[in-house]
Coordinates of C-alpha atoms and ligand atoms in Angstrom, one line a residue:
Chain Q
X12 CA 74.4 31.0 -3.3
X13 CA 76.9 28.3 -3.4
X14 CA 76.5 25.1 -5.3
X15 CA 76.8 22.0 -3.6
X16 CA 77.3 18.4 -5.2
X17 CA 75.4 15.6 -4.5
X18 CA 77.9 14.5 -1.8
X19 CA 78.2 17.5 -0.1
X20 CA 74.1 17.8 0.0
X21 CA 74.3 14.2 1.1
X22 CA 76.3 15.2 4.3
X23 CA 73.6 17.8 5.4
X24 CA 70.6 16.1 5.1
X25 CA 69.6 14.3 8.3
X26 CA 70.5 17.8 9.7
X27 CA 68.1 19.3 7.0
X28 CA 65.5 16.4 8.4
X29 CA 65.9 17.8 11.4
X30 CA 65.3 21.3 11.1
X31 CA 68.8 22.0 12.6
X32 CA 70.7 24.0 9.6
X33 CA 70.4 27.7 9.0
X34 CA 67.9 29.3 6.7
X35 CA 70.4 29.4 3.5
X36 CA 71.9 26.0 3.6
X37 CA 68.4 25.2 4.1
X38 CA 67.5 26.8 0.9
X39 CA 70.4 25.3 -0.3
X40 CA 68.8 21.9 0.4
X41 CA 65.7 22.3 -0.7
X42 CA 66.9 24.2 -4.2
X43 CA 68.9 21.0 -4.9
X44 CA 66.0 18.7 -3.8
X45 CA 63.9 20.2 -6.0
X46 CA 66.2 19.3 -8.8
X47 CA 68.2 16.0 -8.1
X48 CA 66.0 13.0 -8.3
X49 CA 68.7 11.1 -6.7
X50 CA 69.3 12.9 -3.4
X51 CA 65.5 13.4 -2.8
X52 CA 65.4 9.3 -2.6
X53 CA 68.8 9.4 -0.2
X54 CA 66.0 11.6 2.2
X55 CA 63.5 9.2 1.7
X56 CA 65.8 6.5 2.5
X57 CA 66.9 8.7 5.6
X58 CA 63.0 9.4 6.3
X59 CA 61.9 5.8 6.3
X60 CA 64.8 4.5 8.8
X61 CA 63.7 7.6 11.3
X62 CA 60.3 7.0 11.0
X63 CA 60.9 2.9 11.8
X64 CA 63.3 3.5 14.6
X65 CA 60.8 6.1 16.1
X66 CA 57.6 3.3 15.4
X67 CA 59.6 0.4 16.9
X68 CA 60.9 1.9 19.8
X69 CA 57.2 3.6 20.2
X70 CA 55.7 0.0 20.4
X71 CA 58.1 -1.4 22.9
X72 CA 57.3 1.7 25.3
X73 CA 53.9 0.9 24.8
X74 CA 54.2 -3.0 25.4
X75 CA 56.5 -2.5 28.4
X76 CA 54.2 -1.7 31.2
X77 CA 56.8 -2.0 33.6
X78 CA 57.5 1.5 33.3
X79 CA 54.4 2.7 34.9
X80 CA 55.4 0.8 38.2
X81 CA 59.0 1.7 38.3
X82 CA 58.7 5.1 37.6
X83 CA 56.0 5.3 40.7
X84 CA 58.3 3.4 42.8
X85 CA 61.9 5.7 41.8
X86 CA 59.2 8.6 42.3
X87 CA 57.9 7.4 46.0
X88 CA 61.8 6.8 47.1
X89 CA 62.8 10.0 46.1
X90 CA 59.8 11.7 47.3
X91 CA 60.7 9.9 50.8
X92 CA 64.7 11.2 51.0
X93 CA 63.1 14.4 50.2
X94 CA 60.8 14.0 53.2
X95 CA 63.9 13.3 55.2
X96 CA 66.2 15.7 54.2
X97 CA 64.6 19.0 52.8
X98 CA 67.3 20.7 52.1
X99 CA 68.0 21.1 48.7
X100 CA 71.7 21.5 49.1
X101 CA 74.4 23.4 51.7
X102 CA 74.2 26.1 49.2
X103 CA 70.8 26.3 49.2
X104 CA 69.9 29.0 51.4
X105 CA 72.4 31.7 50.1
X106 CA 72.2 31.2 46.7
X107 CA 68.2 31.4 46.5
X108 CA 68.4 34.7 44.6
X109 CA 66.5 35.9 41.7
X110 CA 69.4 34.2 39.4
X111 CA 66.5 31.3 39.4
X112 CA 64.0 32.4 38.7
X113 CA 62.1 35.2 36.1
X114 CA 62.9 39.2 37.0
X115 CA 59.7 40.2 36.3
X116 CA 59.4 44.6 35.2
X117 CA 56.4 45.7 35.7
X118 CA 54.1 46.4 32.6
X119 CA 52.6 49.7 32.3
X120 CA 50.0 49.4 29.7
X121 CA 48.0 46.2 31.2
X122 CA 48.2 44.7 34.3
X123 CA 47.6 41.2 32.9
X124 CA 51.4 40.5 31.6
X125 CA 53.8 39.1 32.7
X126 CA 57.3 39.8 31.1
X127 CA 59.8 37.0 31.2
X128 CA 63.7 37.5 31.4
X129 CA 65.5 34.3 32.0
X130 CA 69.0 33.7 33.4
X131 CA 70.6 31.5 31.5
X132 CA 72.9 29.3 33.8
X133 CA 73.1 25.2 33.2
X134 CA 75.3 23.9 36.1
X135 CA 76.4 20.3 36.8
X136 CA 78.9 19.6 39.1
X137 CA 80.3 20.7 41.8
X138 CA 83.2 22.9 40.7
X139 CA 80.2 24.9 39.3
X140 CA 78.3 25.1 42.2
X141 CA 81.3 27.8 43.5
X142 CA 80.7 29.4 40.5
X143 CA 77.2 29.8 40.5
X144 CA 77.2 30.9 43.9
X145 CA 80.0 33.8 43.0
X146 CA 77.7 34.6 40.1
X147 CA 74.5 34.9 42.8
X148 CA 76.5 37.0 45.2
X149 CA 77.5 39.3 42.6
X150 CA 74.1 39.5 40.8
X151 CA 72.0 40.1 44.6
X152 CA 75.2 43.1 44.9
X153 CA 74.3 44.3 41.1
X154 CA 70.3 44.5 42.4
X155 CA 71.7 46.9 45.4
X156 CA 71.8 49.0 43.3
X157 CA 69.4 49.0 41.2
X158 CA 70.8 47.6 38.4
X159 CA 68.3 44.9 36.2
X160 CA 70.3 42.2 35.0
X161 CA 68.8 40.7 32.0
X162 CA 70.5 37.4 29.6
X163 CA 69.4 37.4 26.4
X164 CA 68.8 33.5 26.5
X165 CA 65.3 32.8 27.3
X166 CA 62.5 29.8 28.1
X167 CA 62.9 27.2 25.0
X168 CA 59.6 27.4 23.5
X169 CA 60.2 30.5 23.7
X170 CA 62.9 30.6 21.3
X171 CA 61.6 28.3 19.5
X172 CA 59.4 30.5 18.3
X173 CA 62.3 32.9 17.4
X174 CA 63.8 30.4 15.6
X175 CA 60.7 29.1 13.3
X176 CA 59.4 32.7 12.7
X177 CA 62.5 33.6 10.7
X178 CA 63.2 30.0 9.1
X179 CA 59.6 29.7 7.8
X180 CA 59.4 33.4 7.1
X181 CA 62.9 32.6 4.6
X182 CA 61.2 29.2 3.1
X183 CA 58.0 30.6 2.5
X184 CA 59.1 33.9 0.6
X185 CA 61.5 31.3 -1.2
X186 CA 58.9 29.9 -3.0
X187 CA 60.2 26.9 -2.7
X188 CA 59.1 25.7 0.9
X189 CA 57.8 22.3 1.8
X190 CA 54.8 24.0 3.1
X191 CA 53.4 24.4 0.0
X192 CA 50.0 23.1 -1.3
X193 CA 48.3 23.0 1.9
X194 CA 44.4 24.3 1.8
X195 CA 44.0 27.1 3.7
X196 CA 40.4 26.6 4.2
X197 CA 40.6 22.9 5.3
X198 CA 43.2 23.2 7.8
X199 CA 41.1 26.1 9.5
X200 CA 37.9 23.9 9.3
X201 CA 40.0 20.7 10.5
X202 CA 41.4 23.0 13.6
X203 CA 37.7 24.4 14.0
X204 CA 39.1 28.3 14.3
X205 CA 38.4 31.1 12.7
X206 CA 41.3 33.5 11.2
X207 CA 42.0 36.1 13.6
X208 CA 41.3 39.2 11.6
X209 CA 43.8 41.7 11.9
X210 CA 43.1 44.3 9.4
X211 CA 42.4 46.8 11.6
X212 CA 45.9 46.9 13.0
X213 CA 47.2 46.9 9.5
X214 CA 48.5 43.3 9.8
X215 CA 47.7 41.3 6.7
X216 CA 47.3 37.9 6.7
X217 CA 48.8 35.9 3.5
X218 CA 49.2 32.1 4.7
X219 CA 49.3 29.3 7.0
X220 CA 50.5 25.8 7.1
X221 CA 51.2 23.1 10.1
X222 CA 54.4 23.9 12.0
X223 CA 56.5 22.4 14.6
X224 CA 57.9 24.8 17.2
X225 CA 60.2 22.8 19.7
X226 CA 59.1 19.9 18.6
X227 CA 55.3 20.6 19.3
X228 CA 53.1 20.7 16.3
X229 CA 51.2 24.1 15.3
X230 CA 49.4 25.7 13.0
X231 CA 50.8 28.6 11.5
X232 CA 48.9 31.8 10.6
X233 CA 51.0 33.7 8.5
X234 CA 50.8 37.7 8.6
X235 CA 52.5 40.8 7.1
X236 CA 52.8 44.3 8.9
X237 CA 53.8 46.3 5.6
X238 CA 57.0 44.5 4.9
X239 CA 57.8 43.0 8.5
X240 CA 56.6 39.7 8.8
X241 CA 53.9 38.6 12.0
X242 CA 53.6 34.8 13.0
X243 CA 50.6 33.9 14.9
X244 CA 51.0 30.3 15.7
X245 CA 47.6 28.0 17.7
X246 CA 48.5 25.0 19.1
X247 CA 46.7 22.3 21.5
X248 CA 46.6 20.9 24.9
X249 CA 50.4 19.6 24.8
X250 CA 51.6 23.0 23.7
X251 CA 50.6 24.3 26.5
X252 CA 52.8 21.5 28.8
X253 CA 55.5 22.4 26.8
X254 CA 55.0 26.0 28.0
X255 CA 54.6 24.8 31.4
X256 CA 58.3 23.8 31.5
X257 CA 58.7 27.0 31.3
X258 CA 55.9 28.9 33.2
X259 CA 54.8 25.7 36.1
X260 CA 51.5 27.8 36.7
X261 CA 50.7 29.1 34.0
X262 CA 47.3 31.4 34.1
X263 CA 44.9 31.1 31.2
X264 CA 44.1 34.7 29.8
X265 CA 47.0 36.1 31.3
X266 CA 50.0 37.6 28.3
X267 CA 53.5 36.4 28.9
X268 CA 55.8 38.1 27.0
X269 CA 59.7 37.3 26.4
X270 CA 62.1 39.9 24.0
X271 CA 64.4 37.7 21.8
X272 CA 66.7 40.2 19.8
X273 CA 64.5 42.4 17.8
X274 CA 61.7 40.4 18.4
X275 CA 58.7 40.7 20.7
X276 CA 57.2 37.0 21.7
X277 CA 53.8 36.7 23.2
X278 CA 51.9 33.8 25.0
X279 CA 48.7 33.4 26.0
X280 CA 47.0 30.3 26.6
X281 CA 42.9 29.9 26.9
X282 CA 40.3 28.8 28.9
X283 CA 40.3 25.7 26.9
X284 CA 44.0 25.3 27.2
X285 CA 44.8 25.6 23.7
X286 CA 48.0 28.0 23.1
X287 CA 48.4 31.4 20.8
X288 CA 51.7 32.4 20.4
X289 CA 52.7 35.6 18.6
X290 CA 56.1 36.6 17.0
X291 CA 57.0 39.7 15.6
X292 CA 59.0 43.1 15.3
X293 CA 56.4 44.7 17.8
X294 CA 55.8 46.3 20.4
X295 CA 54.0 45.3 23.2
X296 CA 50.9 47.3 22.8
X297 CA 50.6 45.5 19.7
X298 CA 51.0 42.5 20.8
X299 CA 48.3 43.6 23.2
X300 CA 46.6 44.4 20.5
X301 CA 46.8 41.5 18.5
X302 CA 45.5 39.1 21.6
X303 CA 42.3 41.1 21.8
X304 CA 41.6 39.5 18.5
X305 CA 41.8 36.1 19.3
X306 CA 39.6 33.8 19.7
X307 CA 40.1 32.8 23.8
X308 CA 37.5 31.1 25.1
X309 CA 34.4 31.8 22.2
X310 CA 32.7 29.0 20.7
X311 CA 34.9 29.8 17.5
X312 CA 37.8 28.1 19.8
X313 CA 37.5 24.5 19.8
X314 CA 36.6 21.4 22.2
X315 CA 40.0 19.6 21.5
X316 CA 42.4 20.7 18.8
X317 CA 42.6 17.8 16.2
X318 CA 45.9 19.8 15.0
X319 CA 47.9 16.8 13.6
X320 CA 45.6 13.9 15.2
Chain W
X14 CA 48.3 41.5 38.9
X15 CA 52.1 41.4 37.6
X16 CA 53.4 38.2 39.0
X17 CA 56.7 38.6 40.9
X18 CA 58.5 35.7 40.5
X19 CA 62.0 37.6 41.9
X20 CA 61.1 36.7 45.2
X21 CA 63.5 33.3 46.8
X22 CA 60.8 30.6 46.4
X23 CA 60.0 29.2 49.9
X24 CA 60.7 25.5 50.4
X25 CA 57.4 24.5 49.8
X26 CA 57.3 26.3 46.5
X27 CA 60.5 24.5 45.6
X28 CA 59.0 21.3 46.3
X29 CA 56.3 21.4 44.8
X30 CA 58.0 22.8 40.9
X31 CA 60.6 19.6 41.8
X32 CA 57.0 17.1 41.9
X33 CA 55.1 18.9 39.1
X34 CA 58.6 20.0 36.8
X35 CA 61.2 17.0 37.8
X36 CA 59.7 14.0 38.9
X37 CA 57.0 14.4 35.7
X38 CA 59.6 13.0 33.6
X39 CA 60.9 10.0 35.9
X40 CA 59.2 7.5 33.1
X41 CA 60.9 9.2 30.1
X42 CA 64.4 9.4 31.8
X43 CA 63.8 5.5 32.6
X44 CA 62.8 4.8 29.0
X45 CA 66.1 6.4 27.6
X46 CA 68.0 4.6 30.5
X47 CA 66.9 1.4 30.3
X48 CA 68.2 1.5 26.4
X49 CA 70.6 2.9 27.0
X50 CA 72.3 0.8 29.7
X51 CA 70.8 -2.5 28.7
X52 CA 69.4 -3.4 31.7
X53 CA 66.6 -2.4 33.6
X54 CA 68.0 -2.1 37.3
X55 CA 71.1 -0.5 36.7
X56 CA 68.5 2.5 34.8
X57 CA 66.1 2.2 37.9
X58 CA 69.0 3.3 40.2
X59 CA 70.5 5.7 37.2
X60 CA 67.4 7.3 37.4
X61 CA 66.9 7.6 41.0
X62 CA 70.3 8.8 41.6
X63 CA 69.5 11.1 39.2
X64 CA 66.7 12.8 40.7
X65 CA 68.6 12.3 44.2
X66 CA 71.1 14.6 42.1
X67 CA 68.2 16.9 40.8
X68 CA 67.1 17.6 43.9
X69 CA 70.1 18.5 45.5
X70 CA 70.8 20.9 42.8
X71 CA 67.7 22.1 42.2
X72 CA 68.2 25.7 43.6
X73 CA 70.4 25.9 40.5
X74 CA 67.8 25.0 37.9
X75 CA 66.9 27.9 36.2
X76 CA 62.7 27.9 36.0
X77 CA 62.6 29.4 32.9
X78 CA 64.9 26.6 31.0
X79 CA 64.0 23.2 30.0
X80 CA 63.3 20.9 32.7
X81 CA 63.6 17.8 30.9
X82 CA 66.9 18.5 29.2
X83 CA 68.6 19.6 32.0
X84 CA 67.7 16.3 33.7
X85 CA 68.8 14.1 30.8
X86 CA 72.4 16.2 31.2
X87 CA 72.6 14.6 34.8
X88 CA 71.4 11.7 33.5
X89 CA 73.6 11.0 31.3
X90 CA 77.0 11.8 32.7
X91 CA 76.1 9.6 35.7
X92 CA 75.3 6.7 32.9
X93 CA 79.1 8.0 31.0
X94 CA 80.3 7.6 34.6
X95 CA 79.2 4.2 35.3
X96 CA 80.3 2.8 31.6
X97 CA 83.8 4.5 32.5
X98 CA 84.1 2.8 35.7
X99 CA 82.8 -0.7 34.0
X100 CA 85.5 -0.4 31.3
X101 CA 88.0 0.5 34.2
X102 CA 87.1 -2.8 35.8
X103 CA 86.9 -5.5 33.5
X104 CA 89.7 -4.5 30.8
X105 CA 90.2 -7.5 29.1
X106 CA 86.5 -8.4 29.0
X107 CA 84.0 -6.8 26.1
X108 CA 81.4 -4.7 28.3
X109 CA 79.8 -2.9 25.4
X110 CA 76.2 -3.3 27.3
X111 CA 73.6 -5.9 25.5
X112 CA 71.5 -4.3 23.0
X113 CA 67.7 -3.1 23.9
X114 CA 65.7 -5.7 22.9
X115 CA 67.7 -8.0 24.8
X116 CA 67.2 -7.2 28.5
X117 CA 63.1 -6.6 27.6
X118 CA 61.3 -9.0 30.1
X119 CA 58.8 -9.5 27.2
X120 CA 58.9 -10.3 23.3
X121 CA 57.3 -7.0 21.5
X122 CA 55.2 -7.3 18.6
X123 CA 56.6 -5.7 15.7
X124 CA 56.2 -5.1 12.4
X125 CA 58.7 -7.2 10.0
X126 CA 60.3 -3.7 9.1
X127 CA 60.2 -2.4 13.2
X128 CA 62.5 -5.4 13.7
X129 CA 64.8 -4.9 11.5
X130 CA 65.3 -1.5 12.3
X131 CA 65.7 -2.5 15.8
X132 CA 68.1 -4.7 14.7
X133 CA 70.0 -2.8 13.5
X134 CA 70.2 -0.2 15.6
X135 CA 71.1 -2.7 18.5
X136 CA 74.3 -3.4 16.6
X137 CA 75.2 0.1 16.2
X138 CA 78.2 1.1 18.6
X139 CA 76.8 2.4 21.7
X140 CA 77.8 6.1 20.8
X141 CA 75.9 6.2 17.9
X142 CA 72.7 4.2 19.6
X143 CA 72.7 7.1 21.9
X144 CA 72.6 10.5 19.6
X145 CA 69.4 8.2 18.0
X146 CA 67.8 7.6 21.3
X147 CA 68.4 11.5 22.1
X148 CA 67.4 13.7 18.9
X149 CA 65.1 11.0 16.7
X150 CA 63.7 9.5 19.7
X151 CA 63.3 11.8 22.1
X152 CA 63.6 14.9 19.9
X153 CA 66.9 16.7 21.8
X154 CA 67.8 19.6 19.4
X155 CA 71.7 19.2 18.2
X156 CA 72.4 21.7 20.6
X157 CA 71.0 20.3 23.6
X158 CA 72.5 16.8 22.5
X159 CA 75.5 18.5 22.1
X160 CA 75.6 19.9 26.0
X161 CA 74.4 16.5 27.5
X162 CA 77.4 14.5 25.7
X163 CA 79.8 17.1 26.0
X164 CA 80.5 17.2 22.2
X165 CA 80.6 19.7 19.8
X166 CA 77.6 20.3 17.9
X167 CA 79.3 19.5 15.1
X168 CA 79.8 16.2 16.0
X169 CA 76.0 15.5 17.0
X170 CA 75.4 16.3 12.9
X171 CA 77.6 13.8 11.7
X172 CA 77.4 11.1 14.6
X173 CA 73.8 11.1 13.7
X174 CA 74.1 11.2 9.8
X175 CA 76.4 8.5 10.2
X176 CA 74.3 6.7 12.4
X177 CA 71.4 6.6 9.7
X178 CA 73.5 6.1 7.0
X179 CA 74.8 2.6 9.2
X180 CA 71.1 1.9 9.8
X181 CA 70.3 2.4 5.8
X182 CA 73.2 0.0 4.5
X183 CA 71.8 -2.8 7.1
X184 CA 68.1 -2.0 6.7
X185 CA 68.0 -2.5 2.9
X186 CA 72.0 -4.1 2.0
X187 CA 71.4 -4.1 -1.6
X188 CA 71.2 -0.4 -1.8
X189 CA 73.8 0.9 -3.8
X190 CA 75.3 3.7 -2.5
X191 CA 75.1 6.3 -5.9
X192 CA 74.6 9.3 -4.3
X193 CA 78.0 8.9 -2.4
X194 CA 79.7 8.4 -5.4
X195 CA 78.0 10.5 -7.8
Ligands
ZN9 ZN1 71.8 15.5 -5.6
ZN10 ZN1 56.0 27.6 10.1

């Protein structure tokens, strides 16, 4: 692993703050923090001015009650020119093709999932317009025939989740991660859930400690299938909106599942709208598996989450 | 009960993910707007251009991406637009726009330490006030930043180190700076 000086370690810090390096400069970071006195205050120092921009700006959104009103009235205006004039754009009609929205496969084992494939296309512009339209034409003449079209890019929680399963999975086998010293049994009790048991599909659990998955705090339940690692991650009400920008209606009960590289991502949100999501190298009978034992809507789940309250 | 979603959405459909995905975020775009422009009506029309612009395009939004980010890209090129065109105009007069705190119809109550953090950012050069407002404020990963300024993502990382390390030196002045030099 390369050494880095102080300055060099300096440079990469608000980036380590944010969670934004890769797994070995990460380690890289934190190995050095561990040992230089110096550059653990510099983070500090970077902490603290985060933390009071954040609180400041927090307070003046909160005193400025302004907002409410205007936001209604931009919302009732544009809600009237929508009223007027319907159409989305010229385009509109011919390029409303599945490039928009999920290609869903259908799921042989259960007939409660729903597998997500996203088309990743971010457009601005009208140039791109032309180009998004070439791309619809060509993908409704690839469905002709039968051909799926599936992008690798998918729903950002989504890949989120990618993302933190193999950056925490690197940390904690570091033995060196920041999620260290946290009592297992009082953030269960805190969270009111019980450990999902998973013995019987030969998934071990090891750990757990509070996690932040696109920005949204969870709790993570660390797990081992022989030597692949399994993250179960349980997180409250406002998990589940951030799913929704990527599922509108989403259906309690009901399995989503998106395939990011090698690794099989499931959600499932409850009765009581908290959210499970499960990472892994699986399959998806195990993931199937896996949301059986859950807690959905038992009395083990609970009222409100006080994840992070 | 495998839901289809391949189908094209009818109109209605489409109207109703524009209320329940788009317009959801009309007070978080005018937050970022109105601190970002300084003034409160220019981000009230900003904004409602904005979702004016949403709309029109929102056969291209792709459902399974991230409503809120793709609105803050329109967002902010229409704000990069209207600074261009402001600079354009008036030449020989300064129009870097007046800090936050001074176009707020009311006097917040802050904390000593919230103040001077404000502050300071408010004299930060407008291009740095605005990778702080997107990824510490409103929590914009370097990537998306990085699409909605039309920057390289290496340049989020460093506008935003430097922005903190400007904030640090006029936050607390009589920090030495060691760690640079050792
Ligand atoms: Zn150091
Ligand atoms: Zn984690």
């Amino acid at each position: 692993m390369n050494l880095l000086n102080c300055h060099q370690i300096n440079e990469l810090l608000s980036a380590y703050l944010e969670n934004e390096l890769d797994p070995t400069t990460t380690l890289t970071v934190a190995n050095h923090l561990e040992k230089c006195s110096l550059c653990e205050r510099e983070l500090a120092f970077l902490t603290n001015v985060s933390n009071l921009v954040r609180s400041a700006v927090e307070q003046i959104d909160k005193q400025d009650l302004s907002l409410i009103s205007r936001a209604s009235t931009i919302n009732a205006y544009v809600k009237s020119q929508i009223a007027i004039n319907p159409q989305t754009s010229p385009q509109a009609q011919t390029s409303q093709t599945p490039v928009n929205s999920y290609t869903s496969a259908e799921t042989a084992s259960t007939n409660n999932v729903v597998r997500l494939n996203t088309h990743q296309r971010r457009l601005a512009g009208g140039k791109k317009i032309l180009l998004s339209l070439a791309a619809s034409l060509a993908i409704v003449f690839l469905s002709l025939f039968a051909i799926t079209y599936y992008s690798t890019t998918t729903g950002p929680l989504m890949s989120g989740v990618a993302r933190n399963h193999q950056l925490c999975n690197v940390i904690e086998l570091s033995n060196i991660g920041w999620h260290k010293g946290h009592s297992t049994e009082n953030l269960l009790e805190v969270n009111n859930i019980k450990l999902p048991q998973l013995n019987s599909l030969g998934i071990e659990f090891y750990n757990l400690h509070p996690c932040k998955v696109y920005n949204a705090p969870f709790l993570h339940l660390m797990y081992k299938k022989g030597n692949k690692p399994v993250s179960i991650y349980y997180g409250s009400e406002n998990t589940v909106a951030k799913l929704k920008e990527t599922i509108p209606n989403i259906v309690p009960n009901k399995l989503y599942l998106q395939q990011e590289s090698d690794l099989q991502i499931g959600a499932i949100s409850t009765l009581k709208n908290n959210l499970w999501l499960i990472a892994g190298q699986l399959t998806e009978q195990e993931i199937n598996a896996i949301t059986s034992q859950l807690p959905m809507n038992s009395s083990s789940e609970t009222e409100q989450s006080q994840l992070f309250h | 009960m495998t839901t289809d979603y391949s189908a094209s959405p009818p109109l209605t459909e489409q109207l109703e993910n524009f209320e329940s995905l788009a317009l959801l975020h009309t007070q978080t775009l005018l937050r970022t707007a109105t601190r970002m422009c300084g003034n409160a009506s220019e981000a009230d029309d900003i904004v409602q251009e904005t979702l004016l612009r949403a709309w029109k395009y929102w056969h291209t939004f792709e459902l399974g991406s991230n409503c809120r980010a793709w609105l803050f890209r329109i967002m902010i090129n229409l704000i990069h637009r209207r600074r261009e065109s402001l600079s354009s105009l008036a030449e020989h007069v300064s129009v870097d726009e007046p800090a936050m705190a001074n176009v707020l119809r009311f006097e917040p109550k802050l904390e000593m330490d919230e103040r001077g953090a404000l502050s300071a950012l408010n004299s930060l050069p407008k291009e740095y006030r605005d990778i702080i407002f997107l990824v510490l404020v409103e929590e914009f990963s370097y990537k998306e930043a990085a699409v909605m300024l039309n920057v390289p993502m290496g340049t989020v990382m460093s506008r935003l180190h430097r922005a903190r390390q400007m904030m640090k030196k006029l936050i607390c002045p009589d920090q030495k700076e060691d760690v640079a030099t050792a």
